[in-house]
Structures are given as structure tokens and as C-alpha cells.
Phi, psi and omega in degrees: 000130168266156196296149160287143176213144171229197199282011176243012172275356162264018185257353187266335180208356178254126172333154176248045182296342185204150181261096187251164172008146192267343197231113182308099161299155165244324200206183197178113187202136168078218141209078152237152181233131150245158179223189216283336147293341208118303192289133162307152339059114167250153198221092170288359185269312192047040151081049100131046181082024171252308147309061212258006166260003186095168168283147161044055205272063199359315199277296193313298172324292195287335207269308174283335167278344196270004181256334197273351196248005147289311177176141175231350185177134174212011172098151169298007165275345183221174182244197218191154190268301202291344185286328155307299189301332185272310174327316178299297139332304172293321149322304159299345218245330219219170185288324186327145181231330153226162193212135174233124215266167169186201191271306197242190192270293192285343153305293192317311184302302191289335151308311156307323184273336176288351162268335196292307149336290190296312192307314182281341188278310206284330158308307208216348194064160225306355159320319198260089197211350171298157174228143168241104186267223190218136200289134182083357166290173169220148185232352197091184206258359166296202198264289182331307192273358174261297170336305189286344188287152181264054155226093193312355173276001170260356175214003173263049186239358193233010161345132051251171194234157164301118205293178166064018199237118186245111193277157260143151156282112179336145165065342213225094200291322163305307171318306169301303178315333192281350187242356195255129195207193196292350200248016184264128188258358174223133190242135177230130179205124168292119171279024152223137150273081155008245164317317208277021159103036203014122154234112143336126163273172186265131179317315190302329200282313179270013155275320162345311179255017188262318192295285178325288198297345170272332178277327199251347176064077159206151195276121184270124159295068211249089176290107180245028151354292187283290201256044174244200202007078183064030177308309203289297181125021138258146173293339163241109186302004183283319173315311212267316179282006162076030182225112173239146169314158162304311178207139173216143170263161146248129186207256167005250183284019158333296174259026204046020205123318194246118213307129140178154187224165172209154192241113188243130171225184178281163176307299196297334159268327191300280163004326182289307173276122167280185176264116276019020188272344183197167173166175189182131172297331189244349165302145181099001212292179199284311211287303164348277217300306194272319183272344163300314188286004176257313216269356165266347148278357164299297226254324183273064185245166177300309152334274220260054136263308184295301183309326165304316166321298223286306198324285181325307202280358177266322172316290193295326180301279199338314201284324169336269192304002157295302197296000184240010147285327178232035187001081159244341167261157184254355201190110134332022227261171167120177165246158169056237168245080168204103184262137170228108215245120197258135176271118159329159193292340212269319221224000193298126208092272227319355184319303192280015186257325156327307180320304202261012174274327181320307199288311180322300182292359179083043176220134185264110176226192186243149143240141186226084193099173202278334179250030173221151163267155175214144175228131175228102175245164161011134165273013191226341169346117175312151159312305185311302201298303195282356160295313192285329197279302185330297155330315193280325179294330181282327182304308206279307195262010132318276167341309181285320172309308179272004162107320196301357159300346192266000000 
């Protein structure tokens, strides 16, 4: 039998890198969450863009146990069937001619930019080593890919930092041009900013930098971690803006829930890592393949593109009308479902205190930076769930309004 545990046995044995909850989830289906009382969750979050078929989604459920009574892991010495088959997949679906598979996001970000690197020191030699991201991006959390995110509150507790990383204003093309030149071997940019508190890019911005990076022969980056496989309502955001990248990573709803990531580049690049030049033990692995090749065989149809469209406009009305009842946002934003609800000068910071009225009220959201609510739920979310989750956010941004969040 296991021992009973509750939420202060993690303040009690878990590094303490996060604040999570006052409440333990348990069970799950669709997007509702119960925990360990009993109480309900509607779940606007999907696990940071990750859920992006929902909890417990049957066709996931059976594509990993029935891969799980087969094989599971044998190391990068041999290759594997569903991992081949989801390469193939991505391939087809993408600009892509090859993929290198890996656990995370911030692996994929570090593969990329370490191919980027390799391409050019093997081109032109090691002069030619610059990255240019962007300020408020995020990339993850190895030391390299915290460096390339442009918010110095994730990486400056760990100075000294990996050299050569030049930051540009999001959106603002001059400001890029201005850093990107013949020593630059990379440009890395989300096309959405996530974490930085979802921001768009402007269509005008990433041809701009599609353009630069083709003058200066440097590898255009597309981190889509966040807004790829049907976030946006394209399986890709590369898609929707007609500009594609070089290189793009993926990760989060890749697997629905189940770590894996990928790095999809061109035959010409791809050539650079040779063999032993990169690697990871458990990227590729049997079980990731057979539930990644289901969850790129779900979402990527017509239907549940359009169904994202439709979905986002069930979002944006509902938050309007909150909003003109309780004028707390200044701004509305994002594309498909990856939502960002910017808190008025009035209401500024408060974001994570929404969070936690929200967790009261039986509702799961995000916040991205101290002033946006951000929501990434299910990409197939019931109508039912998001009327019900909505209600419990007007109930949760009342509350915050009349003090009692505070």
C-alpha cells in the first residue's frame, strides 16, 4: 500500500525551484482535474501547452500501453519503429528533411543552437559564432538556452554565462539588423513569445529576419516549443506566417504529456552533426514515438485546426465580455490557443494573485510575467468546459478586484 502524501510533504523533500499549489490533482479526463478531496478543475492551462489532446485521451492511453508491453528503451545504439515512423511524419507535415529527437524543449533549443555553431566554425571558422535572440524571450533552462532567453531574472544568479549571445527588441527589426552581421551564425526567435508574456510577432518582423539571416548566412531559428503542433491553429506557427525557418525545435504537445522533443532542420544542415558530435540516452526512445505518432496523428487534420480558430473565438468573446464588465485587461492577445490577458495599469502585477484565486475557484490558468494571465487549454476543449472555466475566472478576477485575493 503507499504511504499517504500531501502538498507540504513537497516543501518537506523537493528541491524548492517552484511554488506549486495549495492542491494535489489525482485523476484527470478531457479538461477536468480532481484532487485528492474530490474537488474539480477546469484546466486552462494543459500543463504549460502541453496537453494539448486533454487528460487520459484513450487513443494516447492505448498507443503507450500497447508500445509499453513491447519495448521500451534500448539507448541510442539501435534505433526503434515508432521513432522512425514519427520522424517520417514530421517530415512530411514540415519543411524539414531530417529530426533529432531529445527529451525537452530546452534540449531541442540547445541542439539547435550547438548545430548552428558547428555549422559556421565548419563554413567559415570560429570568428563566425555569434547568436542574436531576443529580449523576454525564454528557451529553457540549461545554462546556454538561459543565456539565449533575453530575461536576466533566469540567469543571472549563475554568471559567469556562455559568451557570444547578443539580445534585440522583440518585434523591432531594426534593433535586430542592427546586431546581425557576417560573425553572427544564428538568429533564435519564438513566434510567439510565451513566458515573455505572449506576444506576437509581427509578420513584417520574421521576414525581416529571414531576409538578414539569408545576407549574412546565418541559421534562422524557430523556437516553436510553445506554439507548435496546432497551438496556433497551423501545426505550426512558421505556417501561419509563410516564413520558414531553418531550423525549428518542438516539444510540449508533441507528446501530449509524455517528454519528447525534436529538432527538425534541412539534409544541409543536418550533415553537421556527424556522429558522435551530439546525443542524448533517452531521446528517440520507443515509448515517446508511439505516443508522439499518435498525438501528430490526432491533431494534425483539418478539423482540429479549424476547431482551434473556432475555439480561440469561444475564448476571446467570453474574456471581452468579462472585460467590459469588470475592466480589468488593457489588451487581449495571442494566436489559435495560446491566450494572453494583459492586466490594466490598475491591476498591474497581479497576475499571479488571479492565479491563485482562480486555483480557488476550481480553475487552472498560467500566468506569463507579473501582469498577464495566459491560458494554453486542450486543443479539442468541450464548449461546456470553457463556459464553466470562464465563469469560475470572473468569479477568481472579482474576488481580486474586491480585495479578497490579497
Amino acid at each position: 500500500m503507499q504511504p499517504e502524501v500531501t502538498r507540504q510533504n513537497f516543501d518537506q523533500w523537493i528541491v524548492p525551484t517552484y511554488s506549486p499549489a495549495s492542491f494535489v490533482p489525482v485523476r484527470a479526463e478531457g479538461s477536468t482535474l480532481w484532487d485528492q478531496q474530490g474537488n474539480s478543475y477546469i484546466d486552462f492551462a494543459g500543463g504549460i501547452a502541453v496537453n494539448a489532446l486533454g487528460h487520459a485521451h484513450p487513443d494516447l492511453q492505448q498507443a503507450l500501453q500497447q508500445q509499453a508491453a513491447l519495448l521500451w528503451h534500448t539507448g541510442n545504439g539501435y534505433t526503434n519503429e515508432p521513432i522512425l515512423r514519427l520522424a517520417k511524419q514530421l517530415i512530411d507535415a514540415t519543411f524539414a528533411d531530417r529530426v533529432f529527437f531529445c527529451n525537452s524543449g530546452a534540449e531541442a533549443n540547445e541542439a539547435a543552437l550547438k548545430l548552428a555553431r558547428k555549422a559556421a566554425h565548419d563554413a567559415a571558422g570560429d570568428q563566425k559564432s555569434g547568436i542574436v535572440a531576443f529580449k523576454n524571450a525564454f528557451h529553457g533552462r540549461t545554462l546556454f538556452t538561459v543565456s539565449a532567453g533575453g530575461q536576466p531574472a533566469y540567469s543571472k544568479d549563475f554568471a559567469p554565462l556562455p559568451g557570444g549571445i547578443l539580445h534585440a527588441v522583440y518585434n523591432d527589426l531594426a534593433s535586430a539588423a542592427a546586431l546581425i552581421n557576417d560573425q553572427t551564425c544564428a538568429v533564435i526567435v519564438e513566434p510567439i513569445q510565451g513566458e515573455g508574456g505572449v506576444v506576437p510577432a509581427e509578420p513584417a518582423f520574421l521576414r525581416g529576419l529571414r531576409e538578414l539571416c539569408d545576407k549574412h548566412q546565418a541559421v534562422l531559428i524557430f523556437d516553436e516549443v510553445q506554439s507548435g503542433v496546432g497551438r496556433t491553429g497551423s501545426l505550426y506557427a512558421y505556417m501561419h506566417y509563410g516564413v520558414t525557418p531553418d531550423v525549428l525545435t518542438t516539444a510540449k504537445a508533441l507528446g501530449g504529456g509524455f517528454p519528447i522533443a525534436a529538432m527538425l532542420t534541412t539534409e544541409k544542415l543536418a550533415g553537421v552533426l556527424n556522429i558522435g558530435t551530439h546525443g542524448t540516452t533517452y531521446g528517440g526512445n520507443p515509448l515517446a514515438g508511439a505516443v508522439g505518432g499518435k498525438v501528430m496523428e490526432l491533431i494534425n487534420r483539418p478539423e482540429v485546426m479549424a476547431g482551434v480558430a473556432l475555439r480561440h473565438q469561444w475564448f476571446v468573446d467570453g474574456l471581452n465580455d468579462i472585460n467590459q464588465r469588470l475592466h480589468l485587461f488593457s489588451e487581449i492577445r495571442g494566436l489559435g490557443l495560446l491566450i494572453g490577458c494583459v492586466l490594466n495599469e490598475d491591476y498591474s502585477g497581479k497576475a499571479k494573485l488571479i492565479n491563485q484565486a482562480a486555483a480557488r475557484e476550481g480553475l487552472m490558468v498560467l500566468i506569463a510575467g507579473a501582469s498577464v494571465v495566459r491560458f494554453a487549454p486542450s486543443l479539442i476543449i468541450s464548449e461546456q468546459e470553457v463556459k464553466e472555466g470562464l465563469a469560475r475566472f470572473e468569479t477568481a478576477c472579482r474576488a481580486v478586484i474586491e480585495g479578497a485575493g490579497s
